[in-house]
Tab-separated table of C-alpha atoms in Angstrom:
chain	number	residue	atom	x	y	z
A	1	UNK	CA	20.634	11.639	67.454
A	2	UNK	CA	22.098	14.948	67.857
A	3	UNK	CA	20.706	18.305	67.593
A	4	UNK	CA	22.143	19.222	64.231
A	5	UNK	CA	21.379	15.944	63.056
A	6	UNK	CA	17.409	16.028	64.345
A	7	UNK	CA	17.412	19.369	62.719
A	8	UNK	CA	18.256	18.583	59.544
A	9	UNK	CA	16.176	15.244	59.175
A	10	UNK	CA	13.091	17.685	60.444
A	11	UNK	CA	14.285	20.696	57.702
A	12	UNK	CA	14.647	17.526	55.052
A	13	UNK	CA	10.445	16.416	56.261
A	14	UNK	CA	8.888	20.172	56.148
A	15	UNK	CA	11.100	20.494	52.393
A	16	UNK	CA	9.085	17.452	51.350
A	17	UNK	CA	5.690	18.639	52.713
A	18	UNK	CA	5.791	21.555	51.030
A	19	UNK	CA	6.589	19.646	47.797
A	20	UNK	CA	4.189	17.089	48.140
A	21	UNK	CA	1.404	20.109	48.650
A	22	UNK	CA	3.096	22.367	46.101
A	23	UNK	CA	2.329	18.767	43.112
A	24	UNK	CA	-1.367	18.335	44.896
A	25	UNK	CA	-2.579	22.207	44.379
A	26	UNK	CA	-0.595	22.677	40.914
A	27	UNK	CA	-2.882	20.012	39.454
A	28	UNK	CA	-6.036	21.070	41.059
A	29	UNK	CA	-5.664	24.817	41.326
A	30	UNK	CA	-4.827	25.475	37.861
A	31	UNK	CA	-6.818	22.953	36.250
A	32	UNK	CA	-9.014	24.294	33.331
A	33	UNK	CA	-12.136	22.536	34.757
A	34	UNK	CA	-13.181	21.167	37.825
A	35	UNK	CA	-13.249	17.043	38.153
A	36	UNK	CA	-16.100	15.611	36.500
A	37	UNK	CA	-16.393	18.444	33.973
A	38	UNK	CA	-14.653	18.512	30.393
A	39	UNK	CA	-13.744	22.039	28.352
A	40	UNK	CA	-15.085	22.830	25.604
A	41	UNK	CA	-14.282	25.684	23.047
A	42	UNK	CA	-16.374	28.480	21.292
A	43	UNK	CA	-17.078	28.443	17.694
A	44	UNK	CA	-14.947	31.079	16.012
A	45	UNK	CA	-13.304	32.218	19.016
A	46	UNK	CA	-11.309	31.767	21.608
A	47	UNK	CA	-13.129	31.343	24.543
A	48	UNK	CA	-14.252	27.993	26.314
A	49	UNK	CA	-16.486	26.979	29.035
A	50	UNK	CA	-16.762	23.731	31.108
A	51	UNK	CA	-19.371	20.782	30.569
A	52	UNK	CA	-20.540	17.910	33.120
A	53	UNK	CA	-18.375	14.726	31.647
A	54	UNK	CA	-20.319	13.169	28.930
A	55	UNK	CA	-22.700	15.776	28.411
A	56	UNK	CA	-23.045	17.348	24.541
A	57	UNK	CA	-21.439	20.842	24.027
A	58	UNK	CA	-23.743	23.781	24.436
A	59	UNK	CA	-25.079	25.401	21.321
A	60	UNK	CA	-22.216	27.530	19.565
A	61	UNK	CA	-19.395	25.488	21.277
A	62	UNK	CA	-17.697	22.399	20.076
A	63	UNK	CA	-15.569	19.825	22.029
A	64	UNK	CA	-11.950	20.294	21.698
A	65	UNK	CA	-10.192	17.455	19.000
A	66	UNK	CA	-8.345	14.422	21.037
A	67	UNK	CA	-5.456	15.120	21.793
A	68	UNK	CA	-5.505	18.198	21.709
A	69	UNK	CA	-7.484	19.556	24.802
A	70	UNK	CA	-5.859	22.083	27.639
A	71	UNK	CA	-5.856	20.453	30.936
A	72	UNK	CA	-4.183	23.378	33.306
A	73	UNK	CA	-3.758	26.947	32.494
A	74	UNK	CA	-0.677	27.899	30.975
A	75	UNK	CA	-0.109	23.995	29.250
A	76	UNK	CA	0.700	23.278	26.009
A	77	UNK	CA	-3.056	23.072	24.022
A	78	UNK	CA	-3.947	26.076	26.483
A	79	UNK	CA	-1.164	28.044	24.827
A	80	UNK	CA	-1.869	26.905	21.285
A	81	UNK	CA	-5.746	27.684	21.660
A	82	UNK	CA	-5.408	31.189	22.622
A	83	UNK	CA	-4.269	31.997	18.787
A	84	UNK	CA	-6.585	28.794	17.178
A	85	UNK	CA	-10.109	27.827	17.335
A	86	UNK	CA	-12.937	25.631	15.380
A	87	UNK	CA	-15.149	27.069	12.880
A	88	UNK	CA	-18.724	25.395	12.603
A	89	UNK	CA	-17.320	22.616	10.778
A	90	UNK	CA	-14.680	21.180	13.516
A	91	UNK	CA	-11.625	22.030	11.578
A	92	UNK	CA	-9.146	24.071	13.147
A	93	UNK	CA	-8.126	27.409	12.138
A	94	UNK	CA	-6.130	31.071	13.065
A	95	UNK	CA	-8.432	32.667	15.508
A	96	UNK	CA	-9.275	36.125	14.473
């Protein structure tokens, strides 16, 4: 194998490193809880907090509706719940 050749097969390996780490800390670094813990939203507002899996929402705070709970900051439900929320009820509406 020749140098040019060894160098590029090495450049090609480090290329793939760093995308392999860049996928592994995108979905852990910028997750909206930690593993083992679910979000859940504030009543008539936008704010949220994390919950141990399985464990009932805190008083004033409601678990978000299927489908429809942010995963990693910036996604698509974390978008939409910065302008929505749940009033006591469940139901979503415009958040003030």
């Amino acid at each position: 194998m020749g140098k040019r050749t060894r160098a590029a097969v090495l450049a090609s390996g480090l290329a793939l490193a760093a995308g392999l780490l860049s996928a592994c800390s995108f979905t852990t670094a910028d997750a909206i809880c930690n593993t083992g813990e679910d979000p859940v939203i504030a009543v008539g507002s936008t704010g949220s907090a994390c919950v141990k899996s399985g464990e009932a929402a805190p008083k004033g705070y409601l678990r978000y509706p299927a489908g429809k709970v942010p995963e990693h900051v910036g996604d698509k439900w974390d978008t939409y719940w910065e302008s929505h929320t749940l009033d006591e009820n469940g139901k979503i509406v415009p958040a003030s």
